[in-house]
Structure formats: C-alpha cells, structure tokens
mmCIF file of C-alpha atoms in Angstrom:
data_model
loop_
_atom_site.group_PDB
_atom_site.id
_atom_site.type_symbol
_atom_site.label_atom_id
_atom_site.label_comp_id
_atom_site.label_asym_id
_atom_site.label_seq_id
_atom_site.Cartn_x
_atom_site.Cartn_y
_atom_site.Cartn_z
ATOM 1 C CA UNK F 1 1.910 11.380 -41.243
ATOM 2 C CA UNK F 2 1.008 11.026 -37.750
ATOM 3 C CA UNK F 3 0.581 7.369 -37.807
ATOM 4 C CA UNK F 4 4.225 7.127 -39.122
ATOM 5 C CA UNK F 5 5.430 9.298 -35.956
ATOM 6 C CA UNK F 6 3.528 6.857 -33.895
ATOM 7 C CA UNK F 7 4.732 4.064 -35.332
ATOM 8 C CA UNK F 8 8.282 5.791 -34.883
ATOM 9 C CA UNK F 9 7.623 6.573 -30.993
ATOM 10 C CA UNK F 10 6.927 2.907 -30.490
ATOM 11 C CA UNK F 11 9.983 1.711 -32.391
ATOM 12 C CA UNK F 12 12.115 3.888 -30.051
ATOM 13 C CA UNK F 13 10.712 3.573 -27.139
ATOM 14 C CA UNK F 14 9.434 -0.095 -27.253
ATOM 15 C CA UNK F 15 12.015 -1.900 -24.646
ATOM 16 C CA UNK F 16 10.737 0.781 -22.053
ATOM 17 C CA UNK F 17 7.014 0.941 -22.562
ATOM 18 C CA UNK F 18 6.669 -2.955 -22.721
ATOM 19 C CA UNK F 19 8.914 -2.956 -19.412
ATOM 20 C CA UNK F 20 6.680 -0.329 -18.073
ATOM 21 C CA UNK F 21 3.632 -2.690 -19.087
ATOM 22 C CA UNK F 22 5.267 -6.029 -17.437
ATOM 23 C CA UNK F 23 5.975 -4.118 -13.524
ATOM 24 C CA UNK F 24 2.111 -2.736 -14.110
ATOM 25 C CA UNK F 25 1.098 -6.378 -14.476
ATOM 26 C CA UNK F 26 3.338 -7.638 -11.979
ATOM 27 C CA UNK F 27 2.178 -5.171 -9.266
ATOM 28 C CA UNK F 28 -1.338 -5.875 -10.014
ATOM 29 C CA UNK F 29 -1.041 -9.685 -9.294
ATOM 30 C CA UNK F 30 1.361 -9.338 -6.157
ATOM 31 C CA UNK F 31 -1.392 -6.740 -5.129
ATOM 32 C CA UNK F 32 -3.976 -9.414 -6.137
ATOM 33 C CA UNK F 33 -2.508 -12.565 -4.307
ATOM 34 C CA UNK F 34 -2.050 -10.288 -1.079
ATOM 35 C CA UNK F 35 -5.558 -9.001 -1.698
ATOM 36 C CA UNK F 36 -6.837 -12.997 -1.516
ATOM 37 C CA UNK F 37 -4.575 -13.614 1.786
ATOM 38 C CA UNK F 38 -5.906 -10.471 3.599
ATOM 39 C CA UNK F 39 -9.128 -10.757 2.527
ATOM 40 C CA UNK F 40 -8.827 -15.132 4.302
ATOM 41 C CA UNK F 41 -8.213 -13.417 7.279
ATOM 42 C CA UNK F 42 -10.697 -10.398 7.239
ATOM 43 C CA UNK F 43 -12.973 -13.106 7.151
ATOM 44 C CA UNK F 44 -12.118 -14.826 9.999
ATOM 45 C CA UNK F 45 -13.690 -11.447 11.713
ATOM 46 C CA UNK F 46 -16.732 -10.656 9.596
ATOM 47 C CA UNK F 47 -15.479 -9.386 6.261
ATOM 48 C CA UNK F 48 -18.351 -10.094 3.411
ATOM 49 C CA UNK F 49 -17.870 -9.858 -0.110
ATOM 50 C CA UNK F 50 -19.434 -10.806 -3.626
ATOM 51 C CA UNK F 51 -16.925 -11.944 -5.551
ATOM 52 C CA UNK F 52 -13.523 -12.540 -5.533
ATOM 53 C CA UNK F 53 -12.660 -9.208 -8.041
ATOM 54 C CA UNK F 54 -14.762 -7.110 -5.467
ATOM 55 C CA UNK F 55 -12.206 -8.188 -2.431
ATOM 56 C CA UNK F 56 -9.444 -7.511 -5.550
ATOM 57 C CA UNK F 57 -10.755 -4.458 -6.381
ATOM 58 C CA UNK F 58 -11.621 -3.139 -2.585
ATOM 59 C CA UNK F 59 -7.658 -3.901 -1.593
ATOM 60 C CA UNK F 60 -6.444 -1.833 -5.038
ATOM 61 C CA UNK F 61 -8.372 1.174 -4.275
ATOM 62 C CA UNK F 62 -7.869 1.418 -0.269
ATOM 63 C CA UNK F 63 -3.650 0.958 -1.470
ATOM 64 C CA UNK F 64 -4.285 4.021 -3.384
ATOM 65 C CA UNK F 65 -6.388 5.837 -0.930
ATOM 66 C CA UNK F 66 -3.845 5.624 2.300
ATOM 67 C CA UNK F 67 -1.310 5.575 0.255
ATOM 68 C CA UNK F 68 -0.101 9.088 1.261
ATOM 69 C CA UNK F 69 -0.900 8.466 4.555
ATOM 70 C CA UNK F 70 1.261 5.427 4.783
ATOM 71 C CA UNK F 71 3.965 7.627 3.472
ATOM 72 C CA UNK F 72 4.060 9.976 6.384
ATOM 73 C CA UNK F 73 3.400 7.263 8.893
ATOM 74 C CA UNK F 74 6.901 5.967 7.749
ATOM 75 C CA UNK F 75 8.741 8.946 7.556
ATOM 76 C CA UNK F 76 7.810 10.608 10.725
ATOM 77 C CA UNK F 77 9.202 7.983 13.078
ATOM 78 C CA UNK F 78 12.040 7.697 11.147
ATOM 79 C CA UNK F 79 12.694 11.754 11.452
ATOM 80 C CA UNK F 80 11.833 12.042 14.196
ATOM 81 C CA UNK F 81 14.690 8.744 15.099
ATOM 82 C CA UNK F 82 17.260 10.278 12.933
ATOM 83 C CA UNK F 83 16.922 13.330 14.614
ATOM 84 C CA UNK F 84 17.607 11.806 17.958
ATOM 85 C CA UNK F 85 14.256 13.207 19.232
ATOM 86 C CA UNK F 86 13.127 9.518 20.091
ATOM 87 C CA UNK F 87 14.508 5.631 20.854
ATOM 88 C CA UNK F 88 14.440 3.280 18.402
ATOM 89 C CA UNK F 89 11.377 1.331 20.436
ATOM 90 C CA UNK F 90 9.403 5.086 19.970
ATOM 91 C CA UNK F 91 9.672 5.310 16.995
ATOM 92 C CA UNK F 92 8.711 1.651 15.989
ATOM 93 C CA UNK F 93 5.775 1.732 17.956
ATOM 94 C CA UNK F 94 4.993 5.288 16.349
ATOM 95 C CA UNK F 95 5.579 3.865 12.882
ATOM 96 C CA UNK F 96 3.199 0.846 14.039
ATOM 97 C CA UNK F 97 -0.005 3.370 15.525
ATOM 98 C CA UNK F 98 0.591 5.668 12.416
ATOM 99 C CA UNK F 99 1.190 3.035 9.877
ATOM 100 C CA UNK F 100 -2.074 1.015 11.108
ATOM 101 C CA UNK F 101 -4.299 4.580 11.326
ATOM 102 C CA UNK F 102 -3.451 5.371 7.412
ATOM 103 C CA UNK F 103 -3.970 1.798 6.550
ATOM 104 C CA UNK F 104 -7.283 1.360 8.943
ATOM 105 C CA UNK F 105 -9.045 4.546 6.851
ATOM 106 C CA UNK F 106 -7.537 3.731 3.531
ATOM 107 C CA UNK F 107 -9.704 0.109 3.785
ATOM 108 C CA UNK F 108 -12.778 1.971 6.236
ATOM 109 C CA UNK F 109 -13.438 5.089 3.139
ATOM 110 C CA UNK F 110 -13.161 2.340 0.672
ATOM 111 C CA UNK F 111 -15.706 -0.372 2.679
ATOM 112 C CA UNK F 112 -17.949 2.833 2.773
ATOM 113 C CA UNK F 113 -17.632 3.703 -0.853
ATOM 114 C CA UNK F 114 -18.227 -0.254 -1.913
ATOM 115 C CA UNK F 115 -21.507 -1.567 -1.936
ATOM 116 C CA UNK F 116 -19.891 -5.132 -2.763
ATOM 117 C CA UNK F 117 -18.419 -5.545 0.216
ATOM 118 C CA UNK F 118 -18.990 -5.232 4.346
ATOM 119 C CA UNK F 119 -16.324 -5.491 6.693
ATOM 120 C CA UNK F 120 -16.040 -4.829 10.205
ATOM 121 C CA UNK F 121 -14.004 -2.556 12.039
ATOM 122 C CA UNK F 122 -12.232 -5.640 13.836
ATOM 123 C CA UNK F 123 -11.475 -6.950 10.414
ATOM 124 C CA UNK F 124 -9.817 -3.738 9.136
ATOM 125 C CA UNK F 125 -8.040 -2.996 12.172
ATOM 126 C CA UNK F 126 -6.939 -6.401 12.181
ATOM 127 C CA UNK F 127 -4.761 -6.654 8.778
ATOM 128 C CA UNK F 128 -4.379 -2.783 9.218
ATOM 129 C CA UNK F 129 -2.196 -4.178 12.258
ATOM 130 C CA UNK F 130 -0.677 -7.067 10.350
ATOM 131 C CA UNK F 131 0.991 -4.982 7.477
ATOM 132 C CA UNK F 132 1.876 -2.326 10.043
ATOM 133 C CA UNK F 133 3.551 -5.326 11.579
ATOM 134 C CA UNK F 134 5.588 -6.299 8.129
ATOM 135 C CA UNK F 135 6.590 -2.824 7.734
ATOM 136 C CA UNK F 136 8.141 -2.364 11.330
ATOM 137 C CA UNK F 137 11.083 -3.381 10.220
ATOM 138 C CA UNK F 138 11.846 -0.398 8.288
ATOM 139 C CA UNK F 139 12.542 1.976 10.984
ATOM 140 C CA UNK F 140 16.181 1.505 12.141
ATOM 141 C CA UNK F 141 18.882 3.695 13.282
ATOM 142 C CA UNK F 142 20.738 5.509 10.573
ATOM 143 C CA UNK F 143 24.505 6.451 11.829
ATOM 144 C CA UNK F 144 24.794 10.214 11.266
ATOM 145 C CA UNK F 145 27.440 9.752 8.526
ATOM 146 C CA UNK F 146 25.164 7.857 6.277
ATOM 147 C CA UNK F 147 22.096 10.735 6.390
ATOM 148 C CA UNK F 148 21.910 13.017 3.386
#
C-alpha cells in the first residue's frame, strides 16, 4: 500500500520534482564552471590543489559557508541607502568591504577545513574582491515610492 501512495506522489508531483532536479543540476555546473575560472586565477597567487573536484568541491562549500554573510553584506548598504543615512558611493564601497569580508572567510574556514587544498590569503582576498566587484552593481537608489 505504501508503494502505491508513492508511486501516486510521483505521478502528481512529477513536473515539479524533475524541475526541482534540473535548477539543482544547473546550479551545480554554473557553480562548477565559476569554481574552474576562480580557481585560474587563485592560482596566479599561490592557490594549490589536488584535483580538479577538490577546487569544485572547496568553491561549493565556502558558497554555503558565507552565504549568510553575503546576505547581510548586501542588505546593509542598501538600508542603510534607502534610508538616506548614506550616498550612493557609501554604500557601494560598504557593500564592496562587507561583501569581500563574508566572501574572504567563507573561502579562509573552508581552506582550513580542506586538507586538499592551500591557498593564500592574497589568493582569497583576491577573487573575494572580484565577485564583490560583480555584485556592486546591485546597490542603487530606490525612489521612495517604489520601497515596500
């Protein structure tokens, strides 16, 4: 009897778990191809790995990791902008010493954690700088009548 319920969940929910299954796949090979670009340039500056999976793996985890830092390094400046408490130029270069701090730890706790790879603070802070860079562009003025 259980099978058959299974078997009925699956039927009715099919469309949505197999979309849920394709954006899970898709996210881990966008992750994966800007793993293998980031990890090119760490090199440039002393970043070591194994394997390609380990470089892979060590960009999944530190995404997870700063991950909720990342989130309040974006929405502070932009608070802090819509609140009129700062210029725009503040609150970019906020956004751009926050943003790289949450990314900077998210890749230093996971270099720590991973005996499979060794990268140097210059690397990290490097491409913790670049993506704070790509991101920048996220903090703009919001007219008052738009905010709610």
């Amino acid at each position: 009897m259980e099978c058959e319920t299974l078997k009925e969940f699956f039927e009715k929910h099919k469309e949505k778990i197999i979309t849920l299954l394709l954006c899970g796949v898709l996210f881990i090979i966008v992750l994966s191809v800007l793993a293998l670009i980031s990890g090119a340039i760490m090199k440039v500056f002393g970043f070591e790995y194994r394997s390609i999976g380990s470089i892979i793996l060590f960009f999944i985890i530190a995404t997870i990791i700063s991950y909720p830092l990342g989130l309040i390094a974006g929405a502070f400046p932009k608070a802090l902008l819509s609140l009129d408490k700062v210029s725009i130029h503040t609150a970019m270069a906020l956004y751009l010493i926050l943003d790289t701090f949450a990314t900077f730890w998210g890749l230093r706790i996971t270099d720590y954690c991973m005996q499979t790879i060794s990268a140097e603070d210059i690397s990290i802070f490097v491409i913790s700088l670049i993506f704070a860079l790509l991101g920048v562009s996220d903090i703009k003025k919001i007219p008052h009548d738009e905010v709610r």
